[in-house]
mmCIF file of C-alpha atoms in Angstrom:
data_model
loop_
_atom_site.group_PDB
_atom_site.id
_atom_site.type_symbol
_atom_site.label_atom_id
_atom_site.label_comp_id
_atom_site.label_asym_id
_atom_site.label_seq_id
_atom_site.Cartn_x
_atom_site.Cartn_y
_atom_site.Cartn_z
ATOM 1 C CA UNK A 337 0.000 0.000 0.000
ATOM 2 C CA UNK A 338 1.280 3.392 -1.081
ATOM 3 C CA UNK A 339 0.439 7.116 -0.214
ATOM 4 C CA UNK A 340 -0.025 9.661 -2.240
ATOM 5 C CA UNK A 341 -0.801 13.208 -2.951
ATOM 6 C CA UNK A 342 -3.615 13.312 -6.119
ATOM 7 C CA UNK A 343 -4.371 16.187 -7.868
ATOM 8 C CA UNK A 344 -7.112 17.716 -10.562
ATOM 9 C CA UNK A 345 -5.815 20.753 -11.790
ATOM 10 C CA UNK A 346 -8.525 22.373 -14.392
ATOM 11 C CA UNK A 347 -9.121 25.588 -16.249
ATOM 12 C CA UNK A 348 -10.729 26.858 -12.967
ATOM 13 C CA UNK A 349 -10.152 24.671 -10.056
ATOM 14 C CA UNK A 350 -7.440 22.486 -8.587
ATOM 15 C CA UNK A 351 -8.228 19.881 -6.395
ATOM 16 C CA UNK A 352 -6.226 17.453 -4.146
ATOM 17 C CA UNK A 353 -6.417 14.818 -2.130
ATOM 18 C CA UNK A 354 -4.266 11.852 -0.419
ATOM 19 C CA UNK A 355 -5.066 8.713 -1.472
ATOM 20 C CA UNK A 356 -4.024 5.212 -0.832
ATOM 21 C CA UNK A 357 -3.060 2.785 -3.922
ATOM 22 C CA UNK A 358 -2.035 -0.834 -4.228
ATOM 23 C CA UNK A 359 -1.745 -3.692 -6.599
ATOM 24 C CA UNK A 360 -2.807 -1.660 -9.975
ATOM 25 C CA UNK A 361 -5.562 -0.068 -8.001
ATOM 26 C CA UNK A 362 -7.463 2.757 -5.892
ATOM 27 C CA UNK A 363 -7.574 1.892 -2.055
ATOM 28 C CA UNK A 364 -8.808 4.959 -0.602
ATOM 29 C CA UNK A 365 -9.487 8.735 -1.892
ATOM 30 C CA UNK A 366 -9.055 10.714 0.998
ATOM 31 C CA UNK A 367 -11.784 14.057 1.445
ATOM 32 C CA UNK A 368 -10.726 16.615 -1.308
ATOM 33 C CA UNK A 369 -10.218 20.148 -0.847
ATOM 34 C CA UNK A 370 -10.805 22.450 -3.582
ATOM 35 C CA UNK A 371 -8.876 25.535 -4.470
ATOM 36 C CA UNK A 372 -9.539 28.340 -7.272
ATOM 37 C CA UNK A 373 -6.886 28.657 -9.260
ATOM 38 C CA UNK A 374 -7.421 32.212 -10.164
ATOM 39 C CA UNK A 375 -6.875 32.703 -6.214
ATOM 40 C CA UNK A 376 -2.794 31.276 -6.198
ATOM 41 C CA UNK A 377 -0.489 32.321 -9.030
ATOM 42 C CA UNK A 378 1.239 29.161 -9.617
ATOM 43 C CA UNK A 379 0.558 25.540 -9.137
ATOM 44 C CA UNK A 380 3.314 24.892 -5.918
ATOM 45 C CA UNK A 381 1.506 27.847 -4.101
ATOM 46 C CA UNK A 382 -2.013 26.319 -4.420
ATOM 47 C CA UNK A 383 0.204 23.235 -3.353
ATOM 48 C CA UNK A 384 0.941 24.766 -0.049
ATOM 49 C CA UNK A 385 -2.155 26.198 0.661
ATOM 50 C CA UNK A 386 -3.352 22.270 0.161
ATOM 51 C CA UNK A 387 -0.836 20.833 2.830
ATOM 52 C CA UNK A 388 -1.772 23.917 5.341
ATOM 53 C CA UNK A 389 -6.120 23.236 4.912
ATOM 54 C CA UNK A 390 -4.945 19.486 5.916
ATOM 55 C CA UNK A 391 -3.195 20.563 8.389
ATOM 56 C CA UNK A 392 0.111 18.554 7.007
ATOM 57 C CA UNK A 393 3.690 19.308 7.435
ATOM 58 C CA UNK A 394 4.983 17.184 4.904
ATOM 59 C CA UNK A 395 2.870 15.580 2.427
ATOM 60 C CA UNK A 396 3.419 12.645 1.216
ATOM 61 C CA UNK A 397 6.424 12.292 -1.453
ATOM 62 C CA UNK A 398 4.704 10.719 -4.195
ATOM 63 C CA UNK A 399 2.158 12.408 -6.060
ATOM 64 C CA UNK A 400 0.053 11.418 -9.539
ATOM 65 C CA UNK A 401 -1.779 14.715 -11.197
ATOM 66 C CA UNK A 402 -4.522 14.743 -13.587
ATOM 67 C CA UNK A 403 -3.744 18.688 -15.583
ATOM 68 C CA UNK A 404 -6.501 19.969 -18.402
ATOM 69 C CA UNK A 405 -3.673 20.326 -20.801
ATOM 70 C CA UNK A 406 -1.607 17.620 -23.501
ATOM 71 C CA UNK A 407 1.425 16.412 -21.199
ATOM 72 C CA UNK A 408 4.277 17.452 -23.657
ATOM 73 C CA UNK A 409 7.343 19.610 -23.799
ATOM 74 C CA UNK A 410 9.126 20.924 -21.581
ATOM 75 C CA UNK A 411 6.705 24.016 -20.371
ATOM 76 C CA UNK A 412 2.859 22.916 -20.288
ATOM 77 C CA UNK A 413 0.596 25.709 -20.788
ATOM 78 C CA UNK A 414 -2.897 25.416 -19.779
ATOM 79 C CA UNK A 415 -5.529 25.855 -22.131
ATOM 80 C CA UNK A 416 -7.648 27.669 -19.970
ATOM 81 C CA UNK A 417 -5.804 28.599 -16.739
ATOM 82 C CA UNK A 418 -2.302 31.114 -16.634
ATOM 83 C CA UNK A 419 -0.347 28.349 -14.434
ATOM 84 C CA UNK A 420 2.834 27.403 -16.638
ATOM 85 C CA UNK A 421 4.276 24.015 -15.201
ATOM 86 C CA UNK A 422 7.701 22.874 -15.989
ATOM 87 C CA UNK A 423 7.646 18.537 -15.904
ATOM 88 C CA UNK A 424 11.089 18.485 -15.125
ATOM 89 C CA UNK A 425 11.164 21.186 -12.781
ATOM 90 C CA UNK A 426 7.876 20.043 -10.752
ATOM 91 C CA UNK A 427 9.175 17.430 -9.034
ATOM 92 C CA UNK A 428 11.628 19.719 -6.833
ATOM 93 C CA UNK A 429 9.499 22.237 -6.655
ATOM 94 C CA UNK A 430 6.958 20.582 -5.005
ATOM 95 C CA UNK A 431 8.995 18.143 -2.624
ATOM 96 C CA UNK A 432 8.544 15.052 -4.480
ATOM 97 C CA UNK A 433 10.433 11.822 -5.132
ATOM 98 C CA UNK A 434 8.274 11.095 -7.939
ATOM 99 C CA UNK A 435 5.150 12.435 -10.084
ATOM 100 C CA UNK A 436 3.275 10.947 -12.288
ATOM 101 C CA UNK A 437 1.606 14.200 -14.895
ATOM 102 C CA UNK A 438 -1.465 12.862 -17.098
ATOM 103 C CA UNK A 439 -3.849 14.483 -18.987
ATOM 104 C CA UNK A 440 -7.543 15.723 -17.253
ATOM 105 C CA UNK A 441 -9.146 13.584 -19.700
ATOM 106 C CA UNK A 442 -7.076 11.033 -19.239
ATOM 107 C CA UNK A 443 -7.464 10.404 -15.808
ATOM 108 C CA UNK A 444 -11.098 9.817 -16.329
ATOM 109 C CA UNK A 445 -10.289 7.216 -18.353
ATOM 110 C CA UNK A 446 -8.214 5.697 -15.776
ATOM 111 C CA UNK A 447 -11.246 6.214 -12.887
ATOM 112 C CA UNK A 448 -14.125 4.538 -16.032
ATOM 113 C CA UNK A 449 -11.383 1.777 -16.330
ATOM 114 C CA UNK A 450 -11.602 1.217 -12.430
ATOM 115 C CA UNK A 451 -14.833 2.418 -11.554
ATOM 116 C CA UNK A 452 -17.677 -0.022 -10.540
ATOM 117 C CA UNK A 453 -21.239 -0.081 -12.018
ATOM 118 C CA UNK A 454 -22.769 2.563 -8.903
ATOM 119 C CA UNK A 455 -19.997 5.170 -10.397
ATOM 120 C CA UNK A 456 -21.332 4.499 -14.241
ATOM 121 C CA UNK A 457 -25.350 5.072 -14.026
ATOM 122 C CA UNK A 458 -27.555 4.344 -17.419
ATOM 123 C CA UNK A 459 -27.823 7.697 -19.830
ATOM 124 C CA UNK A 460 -29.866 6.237 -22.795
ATOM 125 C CA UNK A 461 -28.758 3.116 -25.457
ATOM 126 C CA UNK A 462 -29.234 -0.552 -24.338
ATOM 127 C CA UNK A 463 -29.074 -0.380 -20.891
ATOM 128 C CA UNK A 464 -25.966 -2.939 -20.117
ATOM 129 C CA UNK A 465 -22.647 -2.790 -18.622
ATOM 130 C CA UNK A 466 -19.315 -0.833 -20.596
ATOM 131 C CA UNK A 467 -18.423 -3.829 -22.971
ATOM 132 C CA UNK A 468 -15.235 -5.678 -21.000
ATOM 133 C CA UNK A 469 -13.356 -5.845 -24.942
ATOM 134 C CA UNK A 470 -12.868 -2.858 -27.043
ATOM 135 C CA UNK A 471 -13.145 0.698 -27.109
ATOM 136 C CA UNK A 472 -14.760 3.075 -24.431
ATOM 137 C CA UNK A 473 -15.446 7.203 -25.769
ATOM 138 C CA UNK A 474 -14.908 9.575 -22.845
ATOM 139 C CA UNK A 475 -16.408 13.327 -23.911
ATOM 140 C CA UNK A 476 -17.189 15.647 -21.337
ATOM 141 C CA UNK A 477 -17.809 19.120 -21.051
ATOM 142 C CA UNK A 478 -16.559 21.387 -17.844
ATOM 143 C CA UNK A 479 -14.910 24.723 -18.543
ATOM 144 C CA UNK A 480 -13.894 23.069 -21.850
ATOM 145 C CA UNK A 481 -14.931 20.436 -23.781
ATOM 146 C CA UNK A 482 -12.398 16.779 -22.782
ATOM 147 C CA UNK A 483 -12.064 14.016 -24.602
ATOM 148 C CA UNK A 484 -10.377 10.574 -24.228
ATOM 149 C CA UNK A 485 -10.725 7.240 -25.391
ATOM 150 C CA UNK A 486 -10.519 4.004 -22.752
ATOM 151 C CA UNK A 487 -9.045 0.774 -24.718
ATOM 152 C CA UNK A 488 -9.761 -2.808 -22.989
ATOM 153 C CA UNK A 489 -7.967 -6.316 -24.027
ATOM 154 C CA UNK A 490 -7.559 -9.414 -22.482
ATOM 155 C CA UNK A 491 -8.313 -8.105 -18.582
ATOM 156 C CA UNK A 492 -5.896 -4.917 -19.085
ATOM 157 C CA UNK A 493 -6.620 -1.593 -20.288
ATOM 158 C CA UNK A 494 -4.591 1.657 -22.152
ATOM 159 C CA UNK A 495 -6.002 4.953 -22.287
ATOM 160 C CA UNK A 496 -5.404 7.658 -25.101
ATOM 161 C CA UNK A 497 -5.680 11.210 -23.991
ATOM 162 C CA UNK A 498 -6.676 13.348 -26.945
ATOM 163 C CA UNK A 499 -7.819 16.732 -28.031
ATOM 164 C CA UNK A 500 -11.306 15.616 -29.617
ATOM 165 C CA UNK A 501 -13.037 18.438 -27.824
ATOM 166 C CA UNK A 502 -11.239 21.307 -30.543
ATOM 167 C CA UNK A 503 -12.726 19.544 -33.688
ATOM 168 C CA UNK A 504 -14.707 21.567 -35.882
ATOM 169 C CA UNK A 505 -18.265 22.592 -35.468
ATOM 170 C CA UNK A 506 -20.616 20.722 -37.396
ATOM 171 C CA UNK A 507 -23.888 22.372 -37.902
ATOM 172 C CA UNK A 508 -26.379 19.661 -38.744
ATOM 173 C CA UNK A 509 -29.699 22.056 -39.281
ATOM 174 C CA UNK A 510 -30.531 25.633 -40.024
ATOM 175 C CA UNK A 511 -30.651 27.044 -36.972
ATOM 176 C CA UNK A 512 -26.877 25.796 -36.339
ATOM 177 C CA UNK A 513 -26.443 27.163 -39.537
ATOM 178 C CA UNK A 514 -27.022 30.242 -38.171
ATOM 179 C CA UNK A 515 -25.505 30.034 -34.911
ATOM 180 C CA UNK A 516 -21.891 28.877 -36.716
ATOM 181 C CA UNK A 517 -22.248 31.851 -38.931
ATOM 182 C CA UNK A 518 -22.609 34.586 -35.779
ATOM 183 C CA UNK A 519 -19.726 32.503 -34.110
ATOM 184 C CA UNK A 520 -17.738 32.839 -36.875
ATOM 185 C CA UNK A 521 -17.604 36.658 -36.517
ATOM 186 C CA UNK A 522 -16.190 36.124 -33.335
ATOM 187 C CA UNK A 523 -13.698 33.311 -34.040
ATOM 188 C CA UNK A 524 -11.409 32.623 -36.668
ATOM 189 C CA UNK A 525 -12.452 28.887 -36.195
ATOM 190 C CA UNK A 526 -15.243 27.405 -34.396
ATOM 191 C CA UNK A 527 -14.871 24.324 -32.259
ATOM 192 C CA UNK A 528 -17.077 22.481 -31.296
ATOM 193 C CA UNK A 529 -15.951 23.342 -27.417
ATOM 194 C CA UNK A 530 -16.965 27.026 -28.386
ATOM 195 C CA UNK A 531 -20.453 25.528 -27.819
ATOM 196 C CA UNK A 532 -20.424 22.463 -25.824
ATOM 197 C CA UNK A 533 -18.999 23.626 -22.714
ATOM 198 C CA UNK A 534 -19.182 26.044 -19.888
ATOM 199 C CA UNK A 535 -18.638 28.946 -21.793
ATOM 200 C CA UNK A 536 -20.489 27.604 -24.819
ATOM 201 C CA UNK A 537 -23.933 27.972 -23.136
ATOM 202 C CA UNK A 538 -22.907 32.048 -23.024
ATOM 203 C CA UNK A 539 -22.059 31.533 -26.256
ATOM 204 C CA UNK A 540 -25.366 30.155 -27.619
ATOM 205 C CA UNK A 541 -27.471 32.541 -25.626
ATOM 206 C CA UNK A 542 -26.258 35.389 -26.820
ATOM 207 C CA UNK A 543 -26.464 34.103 -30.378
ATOM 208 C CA UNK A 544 -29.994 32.990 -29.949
ATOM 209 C CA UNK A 545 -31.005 36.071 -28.511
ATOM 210 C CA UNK A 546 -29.953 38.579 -31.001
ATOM 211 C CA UNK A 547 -32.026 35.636 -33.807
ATOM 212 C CA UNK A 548 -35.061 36.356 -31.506
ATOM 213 C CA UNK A 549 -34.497 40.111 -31.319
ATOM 214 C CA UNK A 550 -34.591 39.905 -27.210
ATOM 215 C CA UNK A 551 -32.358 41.703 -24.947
ATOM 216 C CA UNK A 552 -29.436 40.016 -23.545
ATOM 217 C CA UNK A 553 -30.284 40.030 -19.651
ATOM 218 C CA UNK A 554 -27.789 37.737 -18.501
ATOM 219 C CA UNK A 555 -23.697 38.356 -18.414
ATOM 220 C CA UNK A 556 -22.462 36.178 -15.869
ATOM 221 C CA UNK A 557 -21.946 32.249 -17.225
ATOM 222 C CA UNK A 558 -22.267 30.957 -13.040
ATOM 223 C CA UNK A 559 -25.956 33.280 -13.364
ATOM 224 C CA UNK A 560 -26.450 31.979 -16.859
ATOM 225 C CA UNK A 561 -26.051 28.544 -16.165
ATOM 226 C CA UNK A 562 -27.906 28.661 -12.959
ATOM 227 C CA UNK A 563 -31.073 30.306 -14.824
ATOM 228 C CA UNK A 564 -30.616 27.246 -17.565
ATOM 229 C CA UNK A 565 -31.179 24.378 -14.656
ATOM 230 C CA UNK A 566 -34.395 26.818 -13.295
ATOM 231 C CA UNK A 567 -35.912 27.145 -16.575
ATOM 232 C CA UNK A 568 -37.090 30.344 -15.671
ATOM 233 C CA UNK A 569 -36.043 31.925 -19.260
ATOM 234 C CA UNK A 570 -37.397 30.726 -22.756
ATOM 235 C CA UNK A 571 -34.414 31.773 -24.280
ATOM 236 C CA UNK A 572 -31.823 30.457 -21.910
ATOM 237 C CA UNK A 573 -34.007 26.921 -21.770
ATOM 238 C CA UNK A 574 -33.389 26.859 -25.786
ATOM 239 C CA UNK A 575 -29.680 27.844 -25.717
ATOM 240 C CA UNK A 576 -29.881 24.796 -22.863
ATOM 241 C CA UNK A 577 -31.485 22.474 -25.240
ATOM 242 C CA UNK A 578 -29.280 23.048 -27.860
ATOM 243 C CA UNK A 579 -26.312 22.219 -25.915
ATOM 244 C CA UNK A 580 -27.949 18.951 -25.358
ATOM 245 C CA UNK A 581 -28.403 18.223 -28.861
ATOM 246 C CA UNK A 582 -24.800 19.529 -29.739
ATOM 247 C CA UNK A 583 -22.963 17.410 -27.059
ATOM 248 C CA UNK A 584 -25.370 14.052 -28.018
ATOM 249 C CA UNK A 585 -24.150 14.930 -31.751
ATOM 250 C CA UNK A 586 -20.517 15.292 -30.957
ATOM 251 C CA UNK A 587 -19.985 12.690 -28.535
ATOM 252 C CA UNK A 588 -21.842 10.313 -31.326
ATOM 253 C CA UNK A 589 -18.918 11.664 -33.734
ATOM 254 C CA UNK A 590 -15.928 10.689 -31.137
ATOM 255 C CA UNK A 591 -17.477 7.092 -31.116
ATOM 256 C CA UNK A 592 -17.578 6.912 -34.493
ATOM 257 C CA UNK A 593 -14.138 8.094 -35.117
ATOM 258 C CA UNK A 594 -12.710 5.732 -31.933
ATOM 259 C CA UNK A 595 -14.756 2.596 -33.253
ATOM 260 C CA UNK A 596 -16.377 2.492 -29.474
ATOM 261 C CA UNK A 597 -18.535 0.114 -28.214
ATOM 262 C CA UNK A 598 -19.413 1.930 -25.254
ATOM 263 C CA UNK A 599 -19.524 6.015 -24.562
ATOM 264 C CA UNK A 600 -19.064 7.951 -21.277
ATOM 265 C CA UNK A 601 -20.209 11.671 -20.252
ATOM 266 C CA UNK A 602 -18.226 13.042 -17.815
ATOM 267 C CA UNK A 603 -16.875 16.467 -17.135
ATOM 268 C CA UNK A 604 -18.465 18.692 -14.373
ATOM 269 C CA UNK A 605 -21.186 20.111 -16.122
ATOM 270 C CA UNK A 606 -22.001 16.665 -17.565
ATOM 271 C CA UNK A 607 -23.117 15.098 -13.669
ATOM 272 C CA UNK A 608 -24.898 18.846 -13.448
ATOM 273 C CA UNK A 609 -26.867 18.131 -16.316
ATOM 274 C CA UNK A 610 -27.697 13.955 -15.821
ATOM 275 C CA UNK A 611 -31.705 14.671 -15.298
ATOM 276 C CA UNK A 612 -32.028 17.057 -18.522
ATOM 277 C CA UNK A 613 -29.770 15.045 -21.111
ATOM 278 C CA UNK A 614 -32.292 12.073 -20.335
ATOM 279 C CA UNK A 615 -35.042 14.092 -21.315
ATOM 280 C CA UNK A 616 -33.695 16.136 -23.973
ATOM 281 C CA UNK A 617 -32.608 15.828 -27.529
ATOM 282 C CA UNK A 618 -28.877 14.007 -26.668
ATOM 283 C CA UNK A 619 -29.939 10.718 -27.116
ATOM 284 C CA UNK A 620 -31.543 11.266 -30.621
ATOM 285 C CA UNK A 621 -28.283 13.354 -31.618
ATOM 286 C CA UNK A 622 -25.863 10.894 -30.755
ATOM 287 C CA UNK A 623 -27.642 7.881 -32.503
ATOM 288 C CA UNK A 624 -28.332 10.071 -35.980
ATOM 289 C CA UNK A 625 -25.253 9.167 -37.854
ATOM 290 C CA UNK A 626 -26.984 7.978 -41.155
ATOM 291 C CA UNK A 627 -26.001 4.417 -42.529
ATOM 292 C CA UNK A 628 -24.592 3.576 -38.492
ATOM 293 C CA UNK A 629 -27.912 5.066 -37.204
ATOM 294 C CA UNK A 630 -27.980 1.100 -36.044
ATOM 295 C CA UNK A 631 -24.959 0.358 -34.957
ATOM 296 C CA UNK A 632 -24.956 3.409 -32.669
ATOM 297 C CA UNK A 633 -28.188 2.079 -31.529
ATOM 298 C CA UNK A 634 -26.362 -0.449 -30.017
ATOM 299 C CA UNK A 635 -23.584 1.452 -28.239
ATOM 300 C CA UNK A 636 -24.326 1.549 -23.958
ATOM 301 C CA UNK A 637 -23.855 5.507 -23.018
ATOM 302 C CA UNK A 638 -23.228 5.808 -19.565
ATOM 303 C CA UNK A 639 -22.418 8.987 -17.288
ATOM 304 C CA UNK A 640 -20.030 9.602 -14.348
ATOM 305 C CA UNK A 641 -21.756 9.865 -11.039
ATOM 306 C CA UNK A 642 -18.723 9.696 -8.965
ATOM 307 C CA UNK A 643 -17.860 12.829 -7.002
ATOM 308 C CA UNK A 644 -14.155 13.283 -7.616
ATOM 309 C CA UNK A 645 -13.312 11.187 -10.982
ATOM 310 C CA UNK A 646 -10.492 13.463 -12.066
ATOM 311 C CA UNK A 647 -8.649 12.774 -8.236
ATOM 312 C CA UNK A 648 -9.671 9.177 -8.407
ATOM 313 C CA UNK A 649 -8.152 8.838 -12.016
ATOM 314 C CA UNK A 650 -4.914 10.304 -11.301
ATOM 315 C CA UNK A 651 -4.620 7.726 -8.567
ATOM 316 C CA UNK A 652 -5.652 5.184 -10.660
ATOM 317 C CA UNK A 653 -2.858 6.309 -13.049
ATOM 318 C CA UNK A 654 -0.339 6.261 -10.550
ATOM 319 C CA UNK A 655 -1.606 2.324 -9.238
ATOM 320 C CA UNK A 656 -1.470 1.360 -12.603
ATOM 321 C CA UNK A 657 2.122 2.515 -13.573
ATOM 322 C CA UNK A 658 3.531 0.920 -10.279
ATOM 323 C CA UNK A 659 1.937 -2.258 -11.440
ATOM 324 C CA UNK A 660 3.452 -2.385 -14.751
ATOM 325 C CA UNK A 661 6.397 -1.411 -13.204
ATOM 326 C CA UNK A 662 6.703 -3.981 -10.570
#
């Protein structure tokens, strides 16, 4: 059994934890604490202010950390947070023997790899376990739009980290027609994470707003998204909706392009939004791929109910690599 320090460092928040690993596996996560990054001005500080809410004078010298940016190079610039880490620098700065760095969305793929049916409740397709052979699409939206893919063979498992969340946007009816024309006026190219994420739901309101001729009302995405899960505004409720549709569409594109037989939703605003992607137009989106309008009929889509997948992954990271390394 091994200690270490996990951490989920994202566009907006870094997490951490201790947790306890052992034979390829996740013992114990410890409680989390969560720190905004925009409140330290590098990584070890927010690292310090971790050991002091603990109340720990050393932490523990071993550490695996899940960061929402590719691992490569020798200075790793978030995509949506200032922090600049330096790999080879890290491990000195922070007091460790050894670190483990993984991508955010790889992680998850980790925790889906060890999680157990409770963590992985039913979204919509045939309502069966992940398949134990084959491919596995993670997609997940949070203050941008991750993506990995989970590969399983013969009882052992790899996980690809990728950037599937900056593909293009694909309008697939008039209205998105219009909405990736306004966007376009904005940005020089339109992902599809300019729509399906946190910042994507600001995006389509205000576009949908200005097509209705209403006033914009709302400036602050927190306000924004809270008014989307009250349905208190028609035209917040239909930037909402469209979201749905655009993440069932997209996340139907990753499994297509990954050959899955099983999909995952993840991300923090994908647990937020479990009850309305049940009942909205996700399901249809993500099965309405044309001559595979079948297969993907047959593809389980689960989502992440666990509270801390990101922390749990980069443990399960960690377990793993000591395993193959034993």
């Amino acid at each position: 059994m091994t200690e270490i320090v996990v951490g989920d460092i994202g566009g907006t928040n870094a997490r951490f934890a201790i947790a306890r690993v052992g034979d390829g596996r996740v013992v114990e996560l410890g409680e989390p604490v969560t720190l905004k990054c925009a409140d330290y001005a590098s990584l070890a500080l927010a690292w310090e202010a971790f050991a002091r809410r603990i109340g720990r004078v050393a932490l523990p010298r071993r550490a695996g950390l899940a960061i929402a940016t590719p691992i490569q190079g020798d200075i790793l610039k978030m995509t949506n947070n200032p922090w600049v880490i330096q790999p080879s620098q890290l491990a000195s700065r922070l007091g460790l023997d050894d670190v483990l760095l993984v991508n955010d969305f790889g992680a998850i793929g980790h925790a889906v790899a060890q999680f157990g049916e409770d963590d992985l409740p039913h979204l919509c397709g045939p309502d069966q376990p992940l398949p134990e052979e084959g491919a596995i699409t993670i997609v997940g939206p949070g203050t941008g739009l991750g993506a990995a893919c989970l590969y399983r063979r013969e009882g052992r498992y790899a996980v690809l980290a990728t950037e599937g969340g900056h593909v293009d946007f694909a309008p697939l009816d008039g209205l998105e027609d219009k909405i990736l024309a306004a966007l376009r006026r904005r940005f020089r190219r339109v992902s599809v994470e300019r729509i399906v994420s946190g910042p994507g739901l600001s995006n389509l309101y205000e576009v949908i707003a200005q097509m209705q001729g209403a006033p914009i009302t709302c400036h602050d995405n927190r306000e924004l998204w809270d008014k989307a899960m009250e349905g208190s505004d028609s035209i917040v409720s239909a930037a909402l909706e469209r979201f749905c549709l655009s993440l069932g569409a997209v996340a139907g594109d990753l499994a297509l392009a990954h050959g899955a037989k099983g999909v995952v939703i993840a991300g923090g605003l994908g647990q937020r939004l479990a009850g309305r992607l049940r009942h909205s137009g996700f399901a249809d989106r993500f099965v309405a791929k044309g001559r595979f309008e079948s297969m993907m009929s047959d593809i389980p889509v689960k989502i992440v109910a666990h509270p801390q997948p990101g922390l749990f992954g980069a443990a399960g990271a960690y377990a793993t690599r000591m395993q193959h390394e034993a």
